[in-house]
Each structure stands twice: as C-alpha cells, then as structure tokens.
Amino acid sequence: MAPHTEQLTRPAVRLRDLKRSFGGRTVLDGLDLELPAGQFTALLGRSGSGKSTLLRAIAGLDHGVAGTGHVAAPRRVSVAFQDSRLLPWRRVLDNVVLGLDGKGAVERGRAALAEVGLAGRERAWPGELSGGEAQRAALARALVREPELLLADEPFGALDALTRIRMHHLLRELWERHRPSVLLVTHDVDEAIVLADRVLVLERGRIGLDLAIDRPHPRSYREPLLGEYRERLLAALGVTEDDR
C-alpha cells in the first residue's frame, strides 16, 4: 500500500481495553474504539458516564488510565472546553498564538481569527468579548495549531440558543474546510445529530450504541427524517416518554 494511502486509512484514534476508576468506582471498563481520520463524531452519555474522562484520556491529560488500556492518537491534538479559558491579562491575538513558536505565528493567528469572524478584534481584551465571541476565539486558538484531532468538551453548553446555532454552523464549516478528526462531547441529542456523521453513546464504561447519521448536510433541527435517529439515541440514553 502506498504511504499516503495508508495514512488516509489509518484510524486517527485507536483505544484498546481502556480502563479508568475513581475511588473504587469504575468509569471506563475495557472500552474499545476507533475514530477514522477526518470523521466528525459526537459522544453522548448520561451525567457521570465518563465522557470527559474519555476525552482527557485521548488528549493525554489523564495519566491514571489503568489496566491494559492503550490509547493511540495523533501528535497534533487540540482541545476546546465549555469555557473559552482565555487568559484575561492577554489580548485576543496573544491568546490565540500562545505557545506557538516560529516565524509567521502572528500572521497565522490573525488568519485564524478572521476565519472565525473576529477580524479586527485582535487587540481586544477577553473581558470585552461576548460569550459567543470568546468561544470563537477559543476555536481559532485550537485551529491555528492545525490539529489532526480536535477534542471538544461541550464547547457550546454555556451559550444561549441562538448563539449555539450560529456556532454549530461555524464549527461544521471549519471542519469541512480543514478536515481534522473531531470528537464532540455533548449532552444535546439534537446537537449531535445536526453536527456529527457518527454518534456514540457511552454506557456503563463502554460504547453502548454506535450510530451513523446518514443524512446530507446542512441539517435542520426540524427535519422530520432525523426523528428516527433522535428516538434511537434517546432510548439508548434511557429517556422515556414520561421523561420528555
């Protein structure tokens, strides 16, 4: 097989028998998972099911993974969190290029800010940004590093409904332009269906449902044909008619 073909077909993430416990409570229990290169995947699960734990393990931020667990991920990994985590004492552009070395870092930072609609805000302080603008800056910071894998831990959870929809469009556009592998952790079933091409449900420390969303983009929350996916995911999450 030609080297470039092998690179395209090799999984971006490969997890084998991943285990993690906290105080005697097992959160990840022999979990296996592969994420193909360039795929947009969403991860659902009940509160406390281990979604963020799994994300941290993939990112290499959790050194307490035990047992025979094995994580293989690309070298260039970026993480976006629910809050923007911008340093308040640094201007927006300085936040975006923080940690970048080499000639052209500032130009790359400016280009990334323009790409997320923040051209002209390079010299603003984080406290001057709205919530949506702060998350845009956080996306610019993640993408300026040209990641092979983008891990997003409920990055839109604190935003109002209208801003969230706008951010959904932006994230999907950025993914289509750059094509990193994306793993989006969310509590929102509709968000997962509208954005992702594959949705996973974490249950009892393992992947309980692996569902391909075979519908073209862009997708609408009101699209009737998405209802079947929604029902399957809600059932996998244990949501009953009474709960709704």
C-alpha positions as YAML, in Angstrom:
chain: A
units: angstrom
residues:
- id: 1
  name: MET
  ca: [0.00, 0.00, 0.00]
- id: 2
  name: ALA
  ca: [1.31, 3.47, -0.84]
- id: 3
  name: PRO
  ca: [2.34, 5.53, 2.23]
- id: 4
  name: HIS
  ca: [-0.15, 8.33, 1.57]
- id: 5
  name: THR
  ca: [-3.00, 5.84, 1.17]
- id: 6
  name: GLU
  ca: [-2.04, 4.10, 4.41]
- id: 7
  name: GLN
  ca: [-2.08, 7.44, 6.23]
- id: 8
  name: LEU
  ca: [-5.60, 8.20, 4.99]
- id: 9
  name: THR
  ca: [-6.97, 4.80, 6.02]
- id: 10
  name: ARG
  ca: [-5.26, 4.60, 9.42]
- id: 11
  name: PRO
  ca: [-7.55, 5.48, 12.35]
- id: 12
  name: ALA
  ca: [-6.94, 8.86, 13.99]
- id: 13
  name: VAL
  ca: [-7.67, 7.33, 17.39]
- id: 14
  name: ARG
  ca: [-7.46, 3.72, 18.48]
- id: 15
  name: LEU
  ca: [-8.47, 2.70, 22.01]
- id: 16
  name: ARG
  ca: [-8.00, -0.81, 23.33]
- id: 17
  name: ASP
  ca: [-9.29, -2.11, 26.66]
- id: 18
  name: LEU
  ca: [-9.29, 1.35, 28.21]
- id: 19
  name: LYS
  ca: [-9.96, 1.35, 31.98]
- id: 20
  name: ARG
  ca: [-10.30, 4.16, 34.50]
- id: 21
  name: SER
  ca: [-11.56, 4.15, 38.07]
- id: 22
  name: PHE
  ca: [-12.05, 6.84, 40.69]
- id: 23
  name: GLY
  ca: [-12.17, 5.84, 44.35]
- id: 24
  name: GLY
  ca: [-13.22, 2.30, 43.55]
- id: 25
  name: ARG
  ca: [-15.87, 3.39, 41.03]
- id: 26
  name: THR
  ca: [-15.23, 2.13, 37.51]
- id: 27
  name: VAL
  ca: [-15.91, 4.81, 34.88]
- id: 28
  name: LEU
  ca: [-14.28, 3.27, 31.79]
- id: 29
  name: ASP
  ca: [-14.44, -0.51, 31.72]
- id: 30
  name: GLY
  ca: [-12.42, -2.13, 28.95]
- id: 31
  name: LEU
  ca: [-13.54, 0.37, 26.31]
- id: 32
  name: ASP
  ca: [-12.60, -0.21, 22.65]
- id: 33
  name: LEU
  ca: [-12.98, 2.48, 20.00]
- id: 34
  name: GLU
  ca: [-11.59, 3.58, 16.65]
- id: 35
  name: LEU
  ca: [-12.12, 7.03, 15.12]
- id: 36
  name: PRO
  ca: [-11.29, 7.20, 11.40]
- id: 37
  name: ALA
  ca: [-9.17, 10.09, 10.18]
- id: 38
  name: GLY
  ca: [-11.29, 13.08, 9.21]
- id: 39
  name: GLN
  ca: [-14.52, 11.85, 10.79]
- id: 40
  name: PHE
  ca: [-16.85, 14.13, 12.80]
- id: 41
  name: THR
  ca: [-18.03, 12.09, 15.78]
- id: 42
  name: ALA
  ca: [-20.25, 13.11, 18.70]
- id: 43
  name: LEU
  ca: [-20.23, 11.42, 22.10]
- id: 44
  name: LEU
  ca: [-23.37, 11.30, 24.26]
- id: 45
  name: GLY
  ca: [-23.92, 9.85, 27.71]
- id: 46
  name: ARG
  ca: [-25.66, 10.47, 30.99]
- id: 47
  name: SER
  ca: [-24.06, 12.76, 33.55]
- id: 48
  name: GLY
  ca: [-21.17, 10.96, 35.20]
- id: 49
  name: SER
  ca: [-20.92, 8.34, 32.45]
- id: 50
  name: GLY
  ca: [-17.28, 9.19, 31.75]
- id: 51
  name: LYS
  ca: [-17.48, 11.34, 28.60]
- id: 52
  name: SER
  ca: [-15.00, 13.96, 29.79]
- id: 53
  name: THR
  ca: [-12.81, 11.24, 31.30]
- id: 54
  name: LEU
  ca: [-12.60, 9.55, 27.91]
- id: 55
  name: LEU
  ca: [-11.79, 12.86, 26.24]
- id: 56
  name: ARG
  ca: [-8.97, 13.58, 28.69]
- id: 57
  name: ALA
  ca: [-7.55, 10.09, 28.19]
- id: 58
  name: ILE
  ca: [-7.42, 10.58, 24.42]
- id: 59
  name: ALA
  ca: [-5.83, 14.01, 24.87]
- id: 60
  name: GLY
  ca: [-3.15, 12.55, 27.13]
- id: 61
  name: LEU
  ca: [-4.31, 14.69, 30.07]
- id: 62
  name: ASP
  ca: [-5.23, 11.76, 32.33]
- id: 63
  name: HIS
  ca: [-2.32, 9.64, 33.49]
- id: 64
  name: GLY
  ca: [-4.47, 7.45, 35.72]
- id: 65
  name: VAL
  ca: [-5.64, 5.13, 32.94]
- id: 66
  name: ALA
  ca: [-5.01, 1.66, 34.32]
- id: 67
  name: GLY
  ca: [-5.03, -1.98, 33.32]
- id: 68
  name: THR
  ca: [-4.02, -2.94, 29.80]
- id: 69
  name: GLY
  ca: [-5.52, 0.23, 28.34]
- id: 70
  name: HIS
  ca: [-3.93, 1.57, 25.19]
- id: 71
  name: VAL
  ca: [-4.51, 4.93, 23.52]
- id: 72
  name: ALA
  ca: [-3.14, 5.80, 20.07]
- id: 73
  name: ALA
  ca: [-3.80, 9.36, 18.90]
- id: 74
  name: PRO
  ca: [-2.12, 11.84, 16.54]
- id: 75
  name: ARG
  ca: [0.62, 14.17, 17.72]
- id: 76
  name: ARG
  ca: [-1.25, 17.37, 16.85]
- id: 77
  name: VAL
  ca: [-4.26, 17.40, 19.18]
- id: 78
  name: SER
  ca: [-6.25, 20.49, 20.23]
- id: 79
  name: VAL
  ca: [-8.86, 20.66, 22.99]
- id: 80
  name: ALA
  ca: [-11.79, 23.09, 23.25]
- id: 81
  name: PHE
  ca: [-13.63, 23.32, 26.57]
- id: 82
  name: GLN
  ca: [-17.04, 24.56, 27.71]
- id: 83
  name: ASP
  ca: [-15.50, 27.85, 28.80]
- id: 84
  name: SER
  ca: [-13.09, 29.62, 26.49]
- id: 85
  name: ARG
  ca: [-10.21, 29.59, 29.01]
- id: 86
  name: LEU
  ca: [-8.78, 32.78, 27.55]
- id: 87
  name: LEU
  ca: [-6.15, 34.42, 29.76]
- id: 88
  name: PRO
  ca: [-7.72, 37.72, 30.87]
- id: 89
  name: TRP
  ca: [-4.36, 39.53, 31.03]
- id: 90
  name: ARG
  ca: [-3.53, 38.78, 27.38]
- id: 91
  name: ARG
  ca: [-5.19, 40.28, 24.34]
- id: 92
  name: VAL
  ca: [-7.19, 38.06, 21.99]
- id: 93
  name: LEU
  ca: [-4.45, 37.56, 19.40]
- id: 94
  name: ASP
  ca: [-1.90, 36.81, 22.12]
- id: 95
  name: ASN
  ca: [-4.26, 34.16, 23.50]
- id: 96
  name: VAL
  ca: [-4.68, 32.55, 20.09]
- id: 97
  name: VAL
  ca: [-0.93, 32.24, 19.40]
- id: 98
  name: LEU
  ca: [0.06, 31.40, 22.98]
- id: 99
  name: GLY
  ca: [2.71, 28.69, 22.87]
- id: 100
  name: LEU
  ca: [3.25, 28.90, 19.11]
- id: 101
  name: ASP
  ca: [6.83, 29.20, 18.00]
- id: 102
  name: GLY
  ca: [8.39, 30.11, 14.73]
- id: 103
  name: LYS
  ca: [8.13, 32.76, 12.09]
- id: 104
  name: GLY
  ca: [4.65, 33.61, 10.94]
- id: 105
  name: ALA
  ca: [2.84, 32.68, 14.18]
- id: 106
  name: VAL
  ca: [1.20, 36.11, 14.46]
- id: 107
  name: GLU
  ca: [0.09, 36.02, 10.82]
- id: 108
  name: ARG
  ca: [-1.39, 32.56, 11.35]
- id: 109
  name: GLY
  ca: [-3.20, 33.83, 14.44]
- id: 110
  name: ARG
  ca: [-4.67, 36.76, 12.53]
- id: 111
  name: ALA
  ca: [-5.82, 34.44, 9.75]
- id: 112
  name: ALA
  ca: [-7.44, 32.08, 12.27]
- id: 113
  name: LEU
  ca: [-9.32, 34.95, 13.92]
- id: 114
  name: ALA
  ca: [-10.54, 36.16, 10.53]
- id: 115
  name: GLU
  ca: [-11.73, 32.65, 9.73]
- id: 116
  name: VAL
  ca: [-13.97, 32.59, 12.82]
- id: 117
  name: GLY
  ca: [-15.31, 36.09, 12.15]
- id: 118
  name: LEU
  ca: [-13.13, 38.02, 14.62]
- id: 119
  name: ALA
  ca: [-11.04, 40.09, 12.22]
- id: 120
  name: GLY
  ca: [-10.42, 43.46, 13.82]
- id: 121
  name: ARG
  ca: [-10.71, 42.09, 17.37]
- id: 122
  name: GLU
  ca: [-7.07, 41.05, 17.69]
- id: 123
  name: ARG
  ca: [-6.26, 43.76, 20.26]
- id: 124
  name: ALA
  ca: [-9.42, 43.31, 22.33]
- id: 125
  name: TRP
  ca: [-9.22, 42.03, 25.89]
- id: 126
  name: PRO
  ca: [-11.11, 38.78, 26.64]
- id: 127
  name: GLY
  ca: [-13.39, 40.69, 29.03]
- id: 128
  name: GLU
  ca: [-14.60, 42.78, 26.09]
- id: 129
  name: LEU
  ca: [-15.88, 39.74, 24.18]
- id: 130
  name: SER
  ca: [-19.37, 38.25, 24.31]
- id: 131
  name: GLY
  ca: [-19.72, 34.57, 25.18]
- id: 132
  name: GLY
  ca: [-20.01, 33.61, 21.53]
- id: 133
  name: GLU
  ca: [-17.01, 35.72, 20.57]
- id: 134
  name: ALA
  ca: [-14.94, 34.14, 23.33]
- id: 135
  name: GLN
  ca: [-15.77, 30.66, 22.04]
- id: 136
  name: ARG
  ca: [-14.89, 31.77, 18.51]
- id: 137
  name: ALA
  ca: [-11.52, 32.89, 19.82]
- id: 138
  name: ALA
  ca: [-11.09, 29.53, 21.54]
- id: 139
  name: LEU
  ca: [-11.83, 27.75, 18.24]
- id: 140
  name: ALA
  ca: [-9.28, 29.97, 16.49]
- id: 141
  name: ARG
  ca: [-6.72, 29.03, 19.17]
- id: 142
  name: ALA
  ca: [-7.46, 25.34, 18.58]
- id: 143
  name: LEU
  ca: [-7.37, 25.50, 14.79]
- id: 144
  name: VAL
  ca: [-4.28, 27.71, 14.44]
- id: 145
  name: ARG
  ca: [-2.26, 24.68, 15.53]
- id: 146
  name: GLU
  ca: [-3.59, 22.75, 12.51]
- id: 147
  name: PRO
  ca: [-4.68, 19.77, 14.62]
- id: 148
  name: GLU
  ca: [-5.16, 16.32, 13.22]
- id: 149
  name: LEU
  ca: [-7.63, 15.74, 16.07]
- id: 150
  name: LEU
  ca: [-9.96, 18.29, 17.69]
- id: 151
  name: LEU
  ca: [-11.48, 17.27, 21.03]
- id: 152
  name: ALA
  ca: [-14.40, 19.48, 22.08]
- id: 153
  name: ASP
  ca: [-15.85, 19.08, 25.58]
- id: 154
  name: GLU
  ca: [-19.33, 20.69, 25.47]
- id: 155
  name: PRO
  ca: [-17.92, 23.89, 23.92]
- id: 156
  name: PHE
  ca: [-21.38, 25.44, 23.43]
- id: 157
  name: GLY
  ca: [-23.02, 24.38, 26.69]
- id: 158
  name: ALA
  ca: [-22.93, 27.85, 28.27]
- id: 159
  name: LEU
  ca: [-24.23, 29.74, 25.22]
- id: 160
  name: ASP
  ca: [-27.77, 30.92, 24.54]
- id: 161
  name: ALA
  ca: [-29.83, 29.02, 21.95]
- id: 162
  name: LEU
  ca: [-29.35, 31.45, 19.05]
- id: 163
  name: THR
  ca: [-25.59, 31.75, 19.60]
- id: 164
  name: ARG
  ca: [-25.32, 27.96, 19.82]
- id: 165
  name: ILE
  ca: [-26.96, 27.52, 16.42]
- id: 166
  name: ARG
  ca: [-24.55, 30.04, 14.89]
- id: 167
  name: MET
  ca: [-21.61, 28.25, 16.49]
- id: 168
  name: HIS
  ca: [-22.87, 24.93, 15.13]
- id: 169
  name: HIS
  ca: [-22.76, 26.33, 11.61]
- id: 170
  name: LEU
  ca: [-19.30, 27.75, 12.21]
- id: 171
  name: LEU
  ca: [-17.84, 24.53, 13.62]
- id: 172
  name: ARG
  ca: [-19.21, 22.46, 10.74]
- id: 173
  name: GLU
  ca: [-17.87, 24.95, 8.18]
- id: 174
  name: LEU
  ca: [-14.44, 24.91, 9.82]
- id: 175
  name: TRP
  ca: [-14.43, 21.11, 9.87]
- id: 176
  name: GLU
  ca: [-15.34, 20.94, 6.18]
- id: 177
  name: ARG
  ca: [-12.52, 23.37, 5.39]
- id: 178
  name: HIS
  ca: [-9.75, 21.77, 7.49]
- id: 179
  name: ARG
  ca: [-10.98, 18.16, 7.91]
- id: 180
  name: PRO
  ca: [-9.48, 17.26, 11.28]
- id: 181
  name: SER
  ca: [-10.93, 14.32, 13.13]
- id: 182
  name: VAL
  ca: [-13.44, 15.72, 15.63]
- id: 183
  name: LEU
  ca: [-14.78, 14.19, 18.83]
- id: 184
  name: LEU
  ca: [-17.52, 16.39, 20.27]
- id: 185
  name: VAL
  ca: [-18.78, 15.65, 23.78]
- id: 186
  name: THR
  ca: [-22.32, 16.92, 24.30]
- id: 187
  name: HIS
  ca: [-25.47, 16.37, 26.36]
- id: 188
  name: ASP
  ca: [-27.64, 17.63, 23.49]
- id: 189
  name: VAL
  ca: [-29.02, 14.86, 21.26]
- id: 190
  name: ASP
  ca: [-30.13, 17.33, 18.58]
- id: 191
  name: GLU
  ca: [-26.72, 18.99, 18.55]
- id: 192
  name: ALA
  ca: [-25.10, 15.60, 17.98]
- id: 193
  name: ILE
  ca: [-27.47, 14.68, 15.15]
- id: 194
  name: VAL
  ca: [-27.21, 18.02, 13.34]
- id: 195
  name: LEU
  ca: [-23.40, 18.23, 13.52]
- id: 196
  name: ALA
  ca: [-21.93, 14.74, 13.50]
- id: 197
  name: ASP
  ca: [-21.71, 11.93, 10.97]
- id: 198
  name: ARG
  ca: [-21.43, 9.34, 13.74]
- id: 199
  name: VAL
  ca: [-22.87, 9.42, 17.26]
- id: 200
  name: LEU
  ca: [-21.65, 7.26, 20.12]
- id: 201
  name: VAL
  ca: [-23.45, 6.65, 23.41]
- id: 202
  name: LEU
  ca: [-21.28, 5.86, 26.42]
- id: 203
  name: GLU
  ca: [-22.95, 3.43, 28.81]
- id: 204
  name: ARG
  ca: [-21.51, 1.51, 31.76]
- id: 205
  name: GLY
  ca: [-17.98, 2.35, 30.77]
- id: 206
  name: ARG
  ca: [-18.26, 1.16, 27.19]
- id: 207
  name: ILE
  ca: [-19.77, 2.24, 23.87]
- id: 208
  name: GLY
  ca: [-23.41, 1.18, 24.15]
- id: 209
  name: LEU
  ca: [-24.53, 2.49, 20.75]
- id: 210
  name: ASP
  ca: [-22.57, 3.38, 17.63]
- id: 211
  name: LEU
  ca: [-24.90, 5.15, 15.18]
- id: 212
  name: ALA
  ca: [-24.07, 6.51, 11.72]
- id: 213
  name: ILE
  ca: [-26.12, 9.59, 10.76]
- id: 214
  name: ASP
  ca: [-26.68, 9.01, 7.06]
- id: 215
  name: ARG
  ca: [-28.19, 12.35, 6.08]
- id: 216
  name: PRO
  ca: [-26.67, 15.12, 3.94]
- id: 217
  name: HIS
  ca: [-25.57, 18.47, 5.32]
- id: 218
  name: PRO
  ca: [-26.68, 21.06, 6.17]
- id: 219
  name: ARG
  ca: [-29.26, 19.58, 8.52]
- id: 220
  name: SER
  ca: [-32.12, 21.29, 10.30]
- id: 221
  name: TYR
  ca: [-33.38, 20.60, 13.81]
- id: 222
  name: ARG
  ca: [-36.87, 20.43, 12.32]
- id: 223
  name: GLU
  ca: [-36.02, 17.84, 9.66]
- id: 224
  name: PRO
  ca: [-38.58, 15.02, 10.09]
- id: 225
  name: LEU
  ca: [-36.21, 12.34, 8.81]
- id: 226
  name: LEU
  ca: [-33.89, 12.95, 11.76]
- id: 227
  name: GLY
  ca: [-36.62, 11.83, 14.17]
- id: 228
  name: GLU
  ca: [-35.69, 8.16, 13.90]
- id: 229
  name: TYR
  ca: [-32.10, 8.89, 14.93]
- id: 230
  name: ARG
  ca: [-33.35, 11.01, 17.81]
- id: 231
  name: GLU
  ca: [-35.61, 8.22, 19.10]
- id: 232
  name: ARG
  ca: [-32.83, 5.65, 18.98]
- id: 233
  name: LEU
  ca: [-30.41, 7.90, 20.82]
- id: 234
  name: LEU
  ca: [-32.92, 8.91, 23.48]
- id: 235
  name: ALA
  ca: [-33.77, 5.25, 24.05]
- id: 236
  name: ALA
  ca: [-30.07, 4.41, 24.40]
- id: 237
  name: LEU
  ca: [-29.78, 7.20, 26.98]
- id: 238
  name: GLY
  ca: [-32.72, 5.75, 28.92]
- id: 239
  name: VAL
  ca: [-35.04, 8.68, 28.22]
- id: 240
  name: THR
  ca: [-38.69, 7.60, 28.30]
- id: 241
  name: GLU
  ca: [-41.84, 9.27, 27.00]
- id: 242
  name: ASP
  ca: [-42.64, 10.34, 30.58]
- id: 243
  name: ASP
  ca: [-39.20, 11.99, 30.89]
- id: 244
  name: ARG
  ca: [-39.89, 14.03, 27.77]
...
